[in-house]
Short mmCIF file of C-alpha atoms and ligand atoms in Angstrom, two decimals:
data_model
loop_
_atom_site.label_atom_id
_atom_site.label_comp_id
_atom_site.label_asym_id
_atom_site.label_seq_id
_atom_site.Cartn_x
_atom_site.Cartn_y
_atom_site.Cartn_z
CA UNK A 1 0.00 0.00 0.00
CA UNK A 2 1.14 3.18 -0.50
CA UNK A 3 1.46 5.89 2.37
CA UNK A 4 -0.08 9.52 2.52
CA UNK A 5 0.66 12.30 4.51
CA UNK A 6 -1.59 14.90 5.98
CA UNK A 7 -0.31 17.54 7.58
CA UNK A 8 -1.76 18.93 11.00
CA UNK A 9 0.18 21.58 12.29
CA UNK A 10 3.64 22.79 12.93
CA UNK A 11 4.02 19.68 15.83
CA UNK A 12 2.30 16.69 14.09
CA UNK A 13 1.13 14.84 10.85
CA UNK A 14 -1.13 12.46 9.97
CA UNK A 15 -0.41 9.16 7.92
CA UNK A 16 -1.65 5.76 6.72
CA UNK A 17 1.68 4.65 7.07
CA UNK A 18 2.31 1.19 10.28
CA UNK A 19 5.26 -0.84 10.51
CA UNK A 20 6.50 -2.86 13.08
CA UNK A 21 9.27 -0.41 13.76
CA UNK A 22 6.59 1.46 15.67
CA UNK A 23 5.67 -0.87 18.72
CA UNK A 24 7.80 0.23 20.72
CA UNK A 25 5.76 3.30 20.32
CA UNK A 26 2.70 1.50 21.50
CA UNK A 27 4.13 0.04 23.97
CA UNK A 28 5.50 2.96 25.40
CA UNK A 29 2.20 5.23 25.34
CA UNK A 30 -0.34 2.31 25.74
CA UNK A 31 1.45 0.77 28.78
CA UNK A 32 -1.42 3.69 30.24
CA UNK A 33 -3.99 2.94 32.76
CA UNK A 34 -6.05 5.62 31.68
CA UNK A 35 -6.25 4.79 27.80
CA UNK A 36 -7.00 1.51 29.32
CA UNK A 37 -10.00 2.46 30.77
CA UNK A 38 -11.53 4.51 28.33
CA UNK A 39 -11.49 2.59 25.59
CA UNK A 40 -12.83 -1.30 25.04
CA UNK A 41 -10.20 -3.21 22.70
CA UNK A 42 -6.87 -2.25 24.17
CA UNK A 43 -4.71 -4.43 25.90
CA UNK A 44 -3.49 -3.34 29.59
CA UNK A 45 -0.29 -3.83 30.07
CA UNK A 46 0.33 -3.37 26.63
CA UNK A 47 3.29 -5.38 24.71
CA UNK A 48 4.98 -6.14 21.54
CA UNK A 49 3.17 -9.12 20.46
CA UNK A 50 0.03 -7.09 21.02
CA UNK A 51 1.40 -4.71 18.83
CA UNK A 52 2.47 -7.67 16.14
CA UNK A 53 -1.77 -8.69 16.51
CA UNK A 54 -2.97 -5.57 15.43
CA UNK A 55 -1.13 -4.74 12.82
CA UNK A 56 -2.06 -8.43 11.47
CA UNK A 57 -5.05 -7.61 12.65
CA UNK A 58 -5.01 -4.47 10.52
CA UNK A 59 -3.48 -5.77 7.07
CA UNK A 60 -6.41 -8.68 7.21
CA UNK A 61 -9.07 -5.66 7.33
CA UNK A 62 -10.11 -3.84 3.91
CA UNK A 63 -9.69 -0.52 3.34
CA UNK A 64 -13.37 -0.36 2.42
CA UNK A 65 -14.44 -1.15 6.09
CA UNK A 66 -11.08 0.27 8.16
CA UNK A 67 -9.07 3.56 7.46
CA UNK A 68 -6.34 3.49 10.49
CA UNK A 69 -4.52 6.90 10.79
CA UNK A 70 -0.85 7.46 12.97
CA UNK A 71 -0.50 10.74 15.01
CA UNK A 72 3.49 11.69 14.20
CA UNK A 73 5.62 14.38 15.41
CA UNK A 74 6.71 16.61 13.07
CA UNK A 75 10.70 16.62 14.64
CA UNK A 76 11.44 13.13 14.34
CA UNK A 77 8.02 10.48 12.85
CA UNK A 78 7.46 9.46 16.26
CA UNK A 79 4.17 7.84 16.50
CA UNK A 80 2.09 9.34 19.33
CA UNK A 81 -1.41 8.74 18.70
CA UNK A 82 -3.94 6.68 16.44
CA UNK A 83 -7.22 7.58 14.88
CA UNK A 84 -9.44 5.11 12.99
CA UNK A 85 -12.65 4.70 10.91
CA UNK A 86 -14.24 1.42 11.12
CA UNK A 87 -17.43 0.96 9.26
CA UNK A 88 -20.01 -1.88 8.82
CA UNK A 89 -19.97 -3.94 5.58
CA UNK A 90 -23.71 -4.35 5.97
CA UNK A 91 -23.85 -0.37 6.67
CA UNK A 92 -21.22 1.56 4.57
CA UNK A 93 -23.14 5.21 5.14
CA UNK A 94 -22.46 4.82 8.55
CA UNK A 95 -19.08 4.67 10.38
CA UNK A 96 -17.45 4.34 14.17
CA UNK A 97 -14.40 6.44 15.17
CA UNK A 98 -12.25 5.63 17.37
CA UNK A 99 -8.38 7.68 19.30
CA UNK A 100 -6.00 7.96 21.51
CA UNK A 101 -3.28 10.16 22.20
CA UNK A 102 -0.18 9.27 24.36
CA UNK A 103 -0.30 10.77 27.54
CA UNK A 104 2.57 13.60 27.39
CA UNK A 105 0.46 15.11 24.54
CA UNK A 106 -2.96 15.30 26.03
CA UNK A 107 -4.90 19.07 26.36
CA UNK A 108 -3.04 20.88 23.95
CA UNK A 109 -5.86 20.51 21.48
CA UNK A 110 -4.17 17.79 18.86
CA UNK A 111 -7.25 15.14 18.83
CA UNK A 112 -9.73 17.79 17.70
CA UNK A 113 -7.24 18.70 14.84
CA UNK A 114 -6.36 14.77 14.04
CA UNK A 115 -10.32 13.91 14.04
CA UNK A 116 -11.20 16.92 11.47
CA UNK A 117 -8.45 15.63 9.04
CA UNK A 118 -9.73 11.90 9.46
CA UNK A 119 -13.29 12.82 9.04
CA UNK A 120 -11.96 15.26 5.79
CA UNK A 121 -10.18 12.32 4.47
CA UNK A 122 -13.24 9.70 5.22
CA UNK A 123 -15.57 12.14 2.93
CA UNK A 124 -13.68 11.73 0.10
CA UNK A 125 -12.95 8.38 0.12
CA UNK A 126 -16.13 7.10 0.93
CA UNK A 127 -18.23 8.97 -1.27
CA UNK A 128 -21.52 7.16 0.43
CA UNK A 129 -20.67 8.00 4.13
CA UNK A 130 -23.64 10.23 5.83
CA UNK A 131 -23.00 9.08 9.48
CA UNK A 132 -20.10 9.28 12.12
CA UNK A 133 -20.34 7.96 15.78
CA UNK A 134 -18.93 7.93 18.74
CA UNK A 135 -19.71 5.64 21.54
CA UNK A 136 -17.80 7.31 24.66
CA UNK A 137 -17.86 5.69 28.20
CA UNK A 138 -19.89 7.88 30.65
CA UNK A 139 -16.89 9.15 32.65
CA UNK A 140 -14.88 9.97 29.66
CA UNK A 141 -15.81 13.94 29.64
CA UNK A 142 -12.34 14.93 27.94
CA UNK A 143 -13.36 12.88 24.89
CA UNK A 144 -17.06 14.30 24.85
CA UNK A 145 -15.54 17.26 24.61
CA UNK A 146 -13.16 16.27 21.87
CA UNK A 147 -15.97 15.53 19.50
CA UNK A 148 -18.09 18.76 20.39
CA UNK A 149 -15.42 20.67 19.67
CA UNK A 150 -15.67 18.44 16.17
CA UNK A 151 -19.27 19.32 15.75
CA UNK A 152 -20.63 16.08 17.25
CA UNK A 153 -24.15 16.13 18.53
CA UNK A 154 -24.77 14.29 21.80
CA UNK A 155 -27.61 11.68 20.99
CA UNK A 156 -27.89 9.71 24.16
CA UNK A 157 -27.00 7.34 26.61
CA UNK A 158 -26.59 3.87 25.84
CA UNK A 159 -27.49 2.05 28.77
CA UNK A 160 -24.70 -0.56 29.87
CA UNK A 161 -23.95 -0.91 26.65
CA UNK A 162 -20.73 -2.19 26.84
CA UNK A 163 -19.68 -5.00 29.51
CA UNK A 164 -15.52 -4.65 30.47
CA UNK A 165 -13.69 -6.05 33.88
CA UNK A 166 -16.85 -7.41 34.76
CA UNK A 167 -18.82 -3.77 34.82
CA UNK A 168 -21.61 -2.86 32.63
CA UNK A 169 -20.53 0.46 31.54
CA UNK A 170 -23.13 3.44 29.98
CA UNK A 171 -22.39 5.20 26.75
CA UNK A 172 -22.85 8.17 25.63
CA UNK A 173 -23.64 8.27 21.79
CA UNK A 174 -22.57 11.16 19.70
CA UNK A 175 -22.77 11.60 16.03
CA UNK A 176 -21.91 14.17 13.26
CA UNK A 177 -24.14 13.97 10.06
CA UNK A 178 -22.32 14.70 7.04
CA UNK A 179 -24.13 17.04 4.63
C1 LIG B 201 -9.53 11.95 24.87
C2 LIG B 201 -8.20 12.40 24.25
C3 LIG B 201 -8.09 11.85 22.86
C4 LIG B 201 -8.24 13.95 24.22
O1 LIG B 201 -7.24 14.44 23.35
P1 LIG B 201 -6.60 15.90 23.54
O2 LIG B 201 -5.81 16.20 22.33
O3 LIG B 201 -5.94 15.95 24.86
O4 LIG B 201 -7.92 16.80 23.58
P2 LIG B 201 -8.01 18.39 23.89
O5 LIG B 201 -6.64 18.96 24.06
O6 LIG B 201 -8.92 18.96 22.87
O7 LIG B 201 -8.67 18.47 25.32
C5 LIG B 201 -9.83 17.82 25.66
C6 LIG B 201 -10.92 18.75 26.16
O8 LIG B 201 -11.52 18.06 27.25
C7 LIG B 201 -11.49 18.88 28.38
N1 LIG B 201 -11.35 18.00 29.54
C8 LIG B 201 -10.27 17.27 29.89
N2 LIG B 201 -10.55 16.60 31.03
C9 LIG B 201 -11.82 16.93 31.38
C10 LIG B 201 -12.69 16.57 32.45
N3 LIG B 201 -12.30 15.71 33.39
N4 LIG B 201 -13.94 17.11 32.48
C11 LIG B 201 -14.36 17.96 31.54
N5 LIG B 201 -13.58 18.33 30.48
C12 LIG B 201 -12.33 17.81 30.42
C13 LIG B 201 -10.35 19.82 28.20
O9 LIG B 201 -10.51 20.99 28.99
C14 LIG B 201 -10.48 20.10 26.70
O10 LIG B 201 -11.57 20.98 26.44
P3 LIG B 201 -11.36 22.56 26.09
O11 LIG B 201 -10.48 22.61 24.88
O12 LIG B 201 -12.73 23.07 25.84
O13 LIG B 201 -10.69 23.15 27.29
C15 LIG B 201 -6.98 11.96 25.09
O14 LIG B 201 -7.17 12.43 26.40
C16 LIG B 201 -6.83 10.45 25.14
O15 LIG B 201 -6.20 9.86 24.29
N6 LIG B 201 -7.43 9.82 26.16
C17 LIG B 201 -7.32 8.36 26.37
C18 LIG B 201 -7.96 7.55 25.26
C19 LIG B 201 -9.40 7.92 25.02
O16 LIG B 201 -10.13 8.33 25.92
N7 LIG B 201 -9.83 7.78 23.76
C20 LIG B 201 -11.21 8.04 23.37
C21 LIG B 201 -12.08 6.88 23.64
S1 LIG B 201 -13.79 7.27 23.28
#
């Protein structure tokens, strides 16, 4: 496949672009007890071979149903962060997204940038896409406010939803319509 580049801002870039040279930067910024917890598919502690899975994971998936983005600094390609469209085969106008940014890099406003790009990029690509959601657990108010700031509208709460470490957790559903 080939890679593309999308720049951000003066600190970070987006790309298509996952090799195995970058576990160690999973491992380093998912080894995090907090991305943990606010998010349903990724492994706690965190370590190479889980790495190896999902980028297996990841070349097994078409790029009609997944579009997987890397967060990288500007300075030196470190990856940093991940942002990723998954969408149904059975439901291709609708779509789930889906973050996370390492920990050093949190509140300086980067997701909001990263998700705009992503949701630019998803547009073209997938000319029939009218729907974007995001299923947030019910503590997770930085990443509510992530997607208001991308012009998600809050649509309501998913009760226990989702069942993790034995808990039945609530979501809140947001979505942005695309006109
Ligand atoms: C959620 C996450 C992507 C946010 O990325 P970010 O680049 O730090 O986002 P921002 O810098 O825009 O900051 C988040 C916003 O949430 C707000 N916020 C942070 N913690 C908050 C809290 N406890 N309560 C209310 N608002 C909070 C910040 O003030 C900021 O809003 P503002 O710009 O209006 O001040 C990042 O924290 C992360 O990766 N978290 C772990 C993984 C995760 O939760 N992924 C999403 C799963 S649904």
């Amino acid at each position: 496949m080939t890679s593309s580049r999308y720049e951000i801002d003066d600190e970070i870039y987006i790309t298509n672009l996952l090799t195995n040279e970058d576990i160690p930067s999973f491992v380093k910024y998912l080894n995090n007890p907090t991305i943990y917890t606010n998010t349903l598919k990724i492994p706690y502690p965190y370590s190479t071979n889980d790495g190896e899975d999902f980028i297996k994971f990841l070349k097994s998936e078409s790029l009609n149903s997944t579009r997987f983005f890397t967060i990288r600094l500007q300075a030196n390609n470190e990856l940093i962060g991940a942002c990723g469209l998954h969408r149904s085969v059975k439901n291709e106008r609708r779509t789930e997204i889906g973050y996370w940014l390492g920990e050093p890099y949190w509140h300086r406003g980067l997701m909001p940038k990263v998700i705009k790009k992503v949701i630019e990029i998803g547009k073209n690509e997938w000319k029939n896409l009218v729907r974007i959601e995001a299923q947030i657990f019910h503590w997770n108010k930085a990443s509510m406010r992530v997607v208001e700031k991308c012009g998600f509208t809050f649509e309501g709460i998913l009760r226990k939803r989702v069942h993790k470490n034995g808990q039945d957790i609530d979501v809140h559903s947001y979505a942005l319509i695309l006109e």
